[in-house]
mmCIF file of C-alpha atoms in Angstrom:
data_model
loop_
_atom_site.group_PDB
_atom_site.id
_atom_site.type_symbol
_atom_site.label_atom_id
_atom_site.label_comp_id
_atom_site.label_asym_id
_atom_site.label_seq_id
_atom_site.Cartn_x
_atom_site.Cartn_y
_atom_site.Cartn_z
ATOM 1 C CA MET A 1 113.238 111.536 130.671
ATOM 2 C CA ASP A 2 109.977 113.089 132.723
ATOM 3 C CA THR A 3 107.046 110.553 134.022
ATOM 4 C CA ILE A 4 105.168 111.712 130.712
ATOM 5 C CA THR A 5 107.495 111.306 128.300
ATOM 6 C CA GLY A 6 108.188 107.849 129.634
ATOM 7 C CA ILE A 7 104.527 106.764 129.791
ATOM 8 C CA LYS A 8 103.407 108.468 126.363
ATOM 9 C CA THR A 9 107.048 106.170 126.055
ATOM 10 C CA ILE A 10 105.595 102.819 126.853
ATOM 11 C CA ILE A 11 101.974 103.236 125.362
ATOM 12 C CA ALA A 12 103.424 104.433 121.746
ATOM 13 C CA VAL A 13 105.543 100.447 122.175
ATOM 14 C CA VAL A 14 102.326 98.820 123.149
ATOM 15 C CA GLU A 15 100.378 100.492 120.086
ATOM 16 C CA THR A 16 102.924 100.143 116.950
ATOM 17 C CA GLY A 17 104.432 97.010 118.076
ATOM 18 C CA SER A 18 108.197 97.700 118.004
ATOM 19 C CA PHE A 19 110.730 99.591 119.415
ATOM 20 C CA THR A 20 111.212 100.773 115.742
ATOM 21 C CA ALA A 21 107.812 101.997 115.597
ATOM 22 C CA ALA A 22 107.006 103.733 118.461
ATOM 23 C CA GLY A 23 110.374 105.427 117.610
ATOM 24 C CA ASP A 24 109.061 106.292 114.270
ATOM 25 C CA ARG A 25 106.048 108.292 115.871
ATOM 26 C CA LEU A 26 107.798 110.366 119.070
ATOM 27 C CA GLY A 27 110.518 110.704 116.415
ATOM 28 C CA LEU A 28 112.758 109.460 119.016
ATOM 29 C CA SER A 29 115.773 107.128 118.012
ATOM 30 C CA LYS A 30 115.561 103.250 118.342
ATOM 31 C CA ALA A 31 117.721 102.930 121.346
ATOM 32 C CA LEU A 32 116.588 106.278 123.597
ATOM 33 C CA VAL A 33 112.763 104.367 123.058
ATOM 34 C CA SER A 34 114.753 101.456 124.289
ATOM 35 C CA LYS A 35 116.635 103.810 126.836
ATOM 36 C CA TYR A 36 113.294 104.951 128.484
ATOM 37 C CA VAL A 37 111.285 101.715 128.698
ATOM 38 C CA GLY A 38 114.551 100.177 130.730
ATOM 39 C CA ILE A 39 113.732 103.850 132.743
ATOM 40 C CA VAL A 40 110.168 103.022 133.545
ATOM 41 C CA GLU A 41 110.941 99.447 134.416
ATOM 42 C CA GLN A 42 113.529 100.039 136.778
ATOM 43 C CA ASP A 43 111.333 102.269 138.561
ATOM 44 C CA LEU A 44 108.399 100.168 138.422
ATOM 45 C CA GLY A 45 110.682 97.353 139.630
ATOM 46 C CA VAL A 46 108.389 95.049 137.149
ATOM 47 C CA ARG A 47 109.300 94.251 133.637
ATOM 48 C CA LEU A 48 106.744 95.474 130.866
ATOM 49 C CA PHE A 49 108.199 93.597 127.867
ATOM 50 C CA ASN A 50 109.971 90.098 126.708
ATOM 51 C CA ARG A 51 112.444 90.904 124.618
ATOM 52 C CA SER A 52 114.439 88.650 121.685
ATOM 53 C CA THR A 53 116.498 88.788 118.599
ATOM 54 C CA ARG A 54 113.614 89.402 116.299
ATOM 55 C CA ARG A 55 110.311 90.614 118.516
ATOM 56 C CA ILE A 56 108.997 92.077 121.312
ATOM 57 C CA SER A 57 105.436 91.321 123.621
ATOM 58 C CA ILE A 58 103.600 92.992 126.446
ATOM 59 C CA THR A 59 103.907 91.288 129.406
ATOM 60 C CA GLU A 60 100.987 90.620 132.186
ATOM 61 C CA ALA A 61 102.399 93.387 133.945
ATOM 62 C CA GLY A 62 102.782 95.804 130.866
ATOM 63 C CA GLN A 63 99.177 94.838 130.409
ATOM 64 C CA SER A 64 98.042 96.230 133.090
ATOM 65 C CA TYR A 65 100.602 99.258 133.223
ATOM 66 C CA TYR A 66 98.835 100.060 129.456
ATOM 67 C CA ALA A 67 95.160 100.038 130.411
ATOM 68 C CA SER A 68 95.693 102.180 133.325
ATOM 69 C CA VAL A 69 98.339 105.459 132.329
ATOM 70 C CA VAL A 70 96.107 105.264 128.825
ATOM 71 C CA PRO A 71 93.180 107.666 130.727
ATOM 72 C CA VAL A 72 95.622 109.626 132.992
ATOM 73 C CA ILE A 73 98.329 111.148 129.005
ATOM 74 C CA GLU A 74 93.414 111.545 128.170
ATOM 75 C CA SER A 75 92.948 113.295 131.108
ATOM 76 C CA TYR A 76 96.405 115.069 131.393
ATOM 77 C CA SER A 77 96.001 116.118 127.590
ATOM 78 C CA GLU A 78 92.379 117.512 128.229
ATOM 79 C CA MET A 79 93.955 119.404 130.616
ATOM 80 C CA LEU A 80 96.693 121.208 128.552
ATOM 81 C CA ASP A 81 94.086 122.138 126.283
ATOM 82 C CA ASN A 82 92.205 123.901 129.242
ATOM 83 C CA LEU A 83 94.828 125.501 130.607
ATOM 84 C CA SER A 84 96.533 126.601 127.634
ATOM 85 C CA GLY A 85 93.090 128.676 126.717
ATOM 86 C CA GLN A 86 93.393 125.635 123.014
ATOM 87 C CA GLY A 87 90.306 123.671 124.132
ATOM 88 C CA ALA A 88 87.981 124.949 121.016
ATOM 89 C CA VAL A 89 91.813 125.900 118.366
ATOM 90 C CA ALA A 90 93.499 122.716 116.665
ATOM 91 C CA ASN A 91 96.996 122.647 116.753
ATOM 92 C CA GLY A 92 99.446 120.194 117.061
ATOM 93 C CA LYS A 93 100.214 117.929 113.922
ATOM 94 C CA LEU A 94 97.156 115.954 112.920
ATOM 95 C CA ARG A 95 98.072 112.377 110.580
ATOM 96 C CA VAL A 96 95.414 111.092 108.424
ATOM 97 C CA SER A 97 94.809 108.452 106.106
ATOM 98 C CA ALA A 98 92.121 108.402 103.357
ATOM 99 C CA PRO A 99 92.388 106.633 99.919
ATOM 100 C CA VAL A 100 95.073 107.255 97.023
ATOM 101 C CA SER A 101 91.626 108.886 94.528
ATOM 102 C CA PHE A 102 90.192 110.561 97.088
ATOM 103 C CA GLY A 103 93.212 111.975 99.078
ATOM 104 C CA GLU A 104 94.664 112.591 95.586
ATOM 105 C CA SER A 105 91.531 114.181 93.949
ATOM 106 C CA ASN A 106 89.458 115.635 97.113
ATOM 107 C CA LEU A 107 90.703 116.124 100.001
ATOM 108 C CA ALA A 108 94.352 117.307 99.134
ATOM 109 C CA PRO A 109 93.962 120.714 97.368
ATOM 110 C CA LEU A 110 91.627 121.300 100.874
ATOM 111 C CA LEU A 111 94.162 121.479 102.706
ATOM 112 C CA PRO A 112 95.586 124.646 102.105
ATOM 113 C CA GLU A 113 92.047 126.606 102.896
ATOM 114 C CA LEU A 114 92.464 124.113 106.483
ATOM 115 C CA MET A 115 95.904 125.880 106.872
ATOM 116 C CA ARG A 116 94.884 128.803 106.890
ATOM 117 C CA ARG A 117 92.319 128.593 108.809
ATOM 118 C CA TYR A 118 94.045 127.250 111.898
ATOM 119 C CA PRO A 119 98.089 128.507 111.684
ATOM 120 C CA ASN A 120 99.393 126.221 114.854
ATOM 121 C CA LEU A 121 97.696 123.123 113.295
ATOM 122 C CA SER A 122 99.986 120.818 110.875
ATOM 123 C CA ILE A 123 98.913 118.065 108.602
ATOM 124 C CA GLU A 124 100.307 114.791 106.619
ATOM 125 C CA LEU A 125 98.106 113.406 104.631
ATOM 126 C CA VAL A 126 99.036 109.876 104.275
ATOM 127 C CA LEU A 127 97.790 108.062 100.934
ATOM 128 C CA SER A 128 97.368 103.954 100.734
ATOM 129 C CA ASP A 129 94.403 101.709 99.956
ATOM 130 C CA LYS A 130 95.133 99.297 102.426
ATOM 131 C CA THR A 131 93.188 99.087 106.264
ATOM 132 C CA ILE A 132 95.648 100.419 108.406
ATOM 133 C CA ASP A 133 95.736 99.980 111.350
ATOM 134 C CA LEU A 134 95.802 103.299 113.192
ATOM 135 C CA LEU A 135 97.379 102.587 116.497
ATOM 136 C CA GLU A 136 99.956 100.625 115.035
ATOM 137 C CA GLU A 137 100.489 103.137 112.235
ATOM 138 C CA GLY A 138 100.460 106.318 114.434
ATOM 139 C CA VAL A 139 97.355 108.166 112.775
ATOM 140 C CA ASP A 140 95.291 110.862 114.424
ATOM 141 C CA LEU A 141 92.179 110.158 111.755
ATOM 142 C CA ALA A 142 91.166 107.952 108.907
ATOM 143 C CA ILE A 143 88.735 108.287 106.202
ATOM 144 C CA ARG A 144 86.937 104.880 104.634
ATOM 145 C CA ILE A 145 85.383 104.889 101.738
ATOM 146 C CA GLY A 146 83.074 101.204 101.895
ATOM 147 C CA SER A 147 81.659 99.677 105.446
ATOM 148 C CA VAL A 148 83.497 100.218 108.713
ATOM 149 C CA SER A 149 83.487 96.669 111.501
ATOM 150 C CA ASP A 150 85.575 97.159 113.723
ATOM 151 C CA SER A 151 84.248 98.175 117.463
ATOM 152 C CA ASN A 152 87.377 99.510 118.226
ATOM 153 C CA LEU A 153 87.008 102.646 116.551
ATOM 154 C CA ILE A 154 84.245 105.754 116.272
ATOM 155 C CA ALA A 155 83.398 106.284 112.191
ATOM 156 C CA ARG A 156 81.171 109.623 111.823
ATOM 157 C CA GLN A 157 79.731 109.481 108.494
ATOM 158 C CA ILE A 158 80.556 112.382 106.647
ATOM 159 C CA THR A 159 78.040 111.886 103.454
ATOM 160 C CA SER A 160 77.846 108.381 100.734
ATOM 161 C CA TYR A 161 78.668 108.143 97.269
ATOM 162 C CA PRO A 162 76.459 106.241 94.750
ATOM 163 C CA LEU A 163 77.753 104.597 92.185
ATOM 164 C CA ILE A 164 77.218 105.365 88.410
ATOM 165 C CA LEU A 165 77.476 103.842 85.202
ATOM 166 C CA CYS A 166 79.577 105.674 82.576
ATOM 167 C CA ALA A 167 81.298 105.972 80.128
ATOM 168 C CA SER A 168 83.507 107.763 77.381
ATOM 169 C CA ASN A 169 82.184 109.809 73.770
ATOM 170 C CA ASP A 170 84.086 107.837 71.807
ATOM 171 C CA TYR A 171 82.900 104.392 73.072
ATOM 172 C CA ILE A 172 79.700 105.188 72.801
ATOM 173 C CA GLU A 173 80.304 106.336 68.934
ATOM 174 C CA ARG A 174 81.614 103.010 68.434
ATOM 175 C CA PHE A 175 79.742 100.319 70.567
ATOM 176 C CA GLY A 176 76.199 102.267 71.262
ATOM 177 C CA THR A 177 74.619 103.381 74.876
ATOM 178 C CA PRO A 178 73.430 100.466 76.674
ATOM 179 C CA THR A 179 69.640 101.647 78.285
ATOM 180 C CA SER A 180 69.644 97.913 80.113
ATOM 181 C CA VAL A 181 70.394 95.255 82.173
ATOM 182 C CA MET A 182 70.862 92.769 79.269
ATOM 183 C CA GLU A 183 71.687 95.541 77.186
ATOM 184 C CA LEU A 184 75.358 96.037 79.300
ATOM 185 C CA GLU A 185 75.353 92.735 79.681
ATOM 186 C CA LYS A 186 77.324 92.529 76.353
ATOM 187 C CA HIS A 187 79.226 95.397 76.051
ATOM 188 C CA ALA A 188 82.576 95.226 77.630
ATOM 189 C CA THR A 189 83.391 96.608 81.425
ATOM 190 C CA VAL A 190 85.800 97.877 83.355
ATOM 191 C CA ILE A 191 86.468 95.722 85.764
ATOM 192 C CA ASP A 192 87.227 97.974 90.333
ATOM 193 C CA SER A 193 88.860 94.917 91.641
ATOM 194 C CA ASN A 194 87.611 96.150 95.381
ATOM 195 C CA PHE A 195 84.650 95.960 95.054
ATOM 196 C CA LYS A 196 83.694 92.627 96.418
ATOM 197 C CA ILE A 197 80.857 92.073 93.785
ATOM 198 C CA GLY A 198 83.457 91.355 91.500
ATOM 199 C CA ARG A 199 81.418 91.409 87.500
ATOM 200 C CA HIS A 200 77.979 90.766 89.192
ATOM 201 C CA TRP A 201 77.083 94.162 89.215
ATOM 202 C CA PRO A 202 73.556 94.989 91.375
ATOM 203 C CA ILE A 203 71.503 97.845 89.978
ATOM 204 C CA VAL A 204 67.800 98.471 89.987
ATOM 205 C CA SER A 205 65.701 98.892 87.509
ATOM 206 C CA PRO A 206 62.740 102.803 87.619
ATOM 207 C CA ASP A 207 60.365 100.207 88.854
ATOM 208 C CA GLY A 208 62.587 98.807 91.985
ATOM 209 C CA GLU A 209 63.187 95.830 90.743
ATOM 210 C CA ALA A 210 66.273 94.503 92.020
ATOM 211 C CA LEU A 211 67.975 93.202 89.297
ATOM 212 C CA THR A 212 72.351 91.656 88.440
ATOM 213 C CA ALA A 213 74.022 92.527 86.026
ATOM 214 C CA ASN A 214 76.780 90.002 85.143
ATOM 215 C CA VAL A 215 78.897 92.096 82.786
ATOM 216 C CA SER A 216 81.637 90.063 80.938
ATOM 217 C CA SER A 217 85.604 92.602 81.048
ATOM 218 C CA ARG A 218 89.165 92.279 80.392
ATOM 219 C CA ILE A 219 90.401 94.851 82.527
ATOM 220 C CA ALA A 220 89.981 95.045 86.584
ATOM 221 C CA VAL A 221 92.606 97.481 88.262
ATOM 222 C CA ASN A 222 91.585 98.084 92.025
ATOM 223 C CA ASN A 223 91.606 102.068 92.278
ATOM 224 C CA PRO A 224 88.494 103.774 91.174
ATOM 225 C CA ARG A 225 90.854 106.262 89.577
ATOM 226 C CA ALA A 226 92.165 104.418 87.222
ATOM 227 C CA VAL A 227 89.275 102.559 86.524
ATOM 228 C CA LYS A 228 88.542 106.440 84.918
ATOM 229 C CA GLU A 229 91.159 106.895 83.199
ATOM 230 C CA VAL A 230 90.686 103.500 81.726
ATOM 231 C CA VAL A 231 86.531 104.201 81.093
ATOM 232 C CA LEU A 232 88.126 107.542 79.239
ATOM 233 C CA ALA A 233 91.018 105.903 76.665
ATOM 234 C CA GLY A 234 87.442 103.976 75.926
ATOM 235 C CA GLY A 235 87.482 101.008 77.558
ATOM 236 C CA GLY A 236 83.597 100.202 78.333
ATOM 237 C CA VAL A 237 80.781 100.682 79.970
ATOM 238 C CA GLY A 238 82.618 101.401 84.173
ATOM 239 C CA LEU A 239 80.933 101.197 87.563
ATOM 240 C CA ILE A 240 82.660 104.617 89.224
ATOM 241 C CA PRO A 241 81.829 106.473 92.667
ATOM 242 C CA GLU A 242 80.055 110.232 91.702
ATOM 243 C CA ILE A 243 82.679 111.597 93.366
ATOM 244 C CA VAL A 244 85.707 110.200 90.909
ATOM 245 C CA VAL A 245 84.068 111.122 87.695
ATOM 246 C CA GLN A 246 81.906 114.261 88.435
ATOM 247 C CA ASP A 247 84.243 116.625 86.951
ATOM 248 C CA ASP A 248 84.357 114.486 83.844
ATOM 249 C CA ILE A 249 81.024 114.173 83.271
ATOM 250 C CA ALA A 250 80.291 117.901 83.954
ATOM 251 C CA ALA A 251 83.306 118.803 80.985
ATOM 252 C CA GLY A 252 81.324 116.468 78.648
ATOM 253 C CA LYS A 253 84.109 113.994 78.755
ATOM 254 C CA LEU A 254 82.156 111.267 80.008
ATOM 255 C CA VAL A 255 78.620 110.411 79.685
ATOM 256 C CA GLN A 256 76.634 108.631 82.369
ATOM 257 C CA VAL A 257 74.514 105.971 81.012
ATOM 258 C CA MET A 258 71.447 104.035 82.318
ATOM 259 C CA SER A 259 70.637 106.895 84.116
ATOM 260 C CA ASN A 260 67.283 105.992 85.068
ATOM 261 C CA TYR A 261 68.757 102.903 87.144
ATOM 262 C CA GLN A 262 70.587 103.009 90.632
ATOM 263 C CA THR A 263 73.160 101.139 92.079
ATOM 264 C CA PHE A 264 74.399 101.556 94.780
ATOM 265 C CA GLU A 265 75.876 103.885 97.548
ATOM 266 C CA PHE A 266 79.982 104.013 98.994
ATOM 267 C CA GLY A 267 79.929 106.354 102.400
ATOM 268 C CA LEU A 268 82.938 108.154 103.422
ATOM 269 C CA PHE A 269 83.516 107.507 106.863
ATOM 270 C CA ALA A 270 85.892 110.352 109.451
ATOM 271 C CA ILE A 271 87.372 107.301 111.868
ATOM 272 C CA TYR A 272 89.364 107.366 115.039
ATOM 273 C CA PRO A 273 90.247 105.282 117.973
ATOM 274 C CA HIS A 274 87.855 104.543 120.368
ATOM 275 C CA ARG A 275 88.424 107.071 122.805
ATOM 276 C CA LYS A 276 86.891 109.022 126.243
ATOM 277 C CA PHE A 277 89.537 111.991 125.360
ATOM 278 C CA VAL A 278 89.544 113.266 121.818
ATOM 279 C CA ALA A 279 92.146 115.811 120.753
ATOM 280 C CA GLN A 280 90.699 118.900 119.568
ATOM 281 C CA LYS A 281 92.449 118.767 116.189
ATOM 282 C CA VAL A 282 90.546 115.648 114.883
ATOM 283 C CA LYS A 283 87.624 116.980 116.508
ATOM 284 C CA THR A 284 88.567 120.115 114.594
ATOM 285 C CA PHE A 285 88.913 118.153 111.001
ATOM 286 C CA VAL A 286 86.217 116.059 111.629
ATOM 287 C CA GLU A 287 84.144 118.839 111.438
ATOM 288 C CA PHE A 288 85.901 120.516 108.353
ATOM 289 C CA LEU A 289 84.884 117.665 105.936
ATOM 290 C CA PHE A 290 81.418 117.594 107.251
ATOM 291 C CA GLU A 291 81.767 121.252 106.081
ATOM 292 C CA LYS A 292 82.956 120.250 102.808
ATOM 293 C CA PHE A 293 81.676 117.459 101.584
ATOM 294 C CA SER A 294 78.462 116.632 103.587
#
């Protein structure tokens, strides 16, 4: 084991919280991670982690070591980029997390183009609607739709997406088209339970008045694509991000209702750890997102 491998192993254990997770990130077995940690501790003459049968915890010496070596590894990685002539070319494996609907419908179809542009880059796309810990999960970059509150992360807003009211042709034929908030409240609606607004939809009238539609619903799901499918099947009026339904509206499968009213917007963000050195593969991917979505 060389010094750099030992340092990377300690960093992975600290950031993931376990030998098993660190091994998954590094492509090593749990036993080998434990061995490398032991070698580093022996060389330093200090214990970096307290171990029990169920968990590990970092010691004060471990915290000090981690804070000292992270800048070293960042500088080392930057130096390798520069010396290898790869400073301006994305290479290596990039692990990206994205929401399920956005990842499936909007991001995945673009990856072959990215691979053609950068033959030395590989992508692992991890789809989840849960907010993950980037360091713990070993994720280089996450795409989030909504808001970002973690000050330890860099958040680059790529674009914003309005939410629109829409329904299927079948539903409109049976129940008519709502043209005001009062009428909307009488219609069946489909709720996206990811939204904190619940059944209280904020709507701005054509003359700029802020209103709230207190809608009724018997169906709630926690995925915007699933909301769209329910709406397509005639389940009611949905409040759905435009990017999710734009193709269906263009194809005439869905109809936007109350188009002279506005709702609210969600930001599309690229999130990555707040560190001095940002790998070229991350920079390249963010630039690609701006090109395709901004």
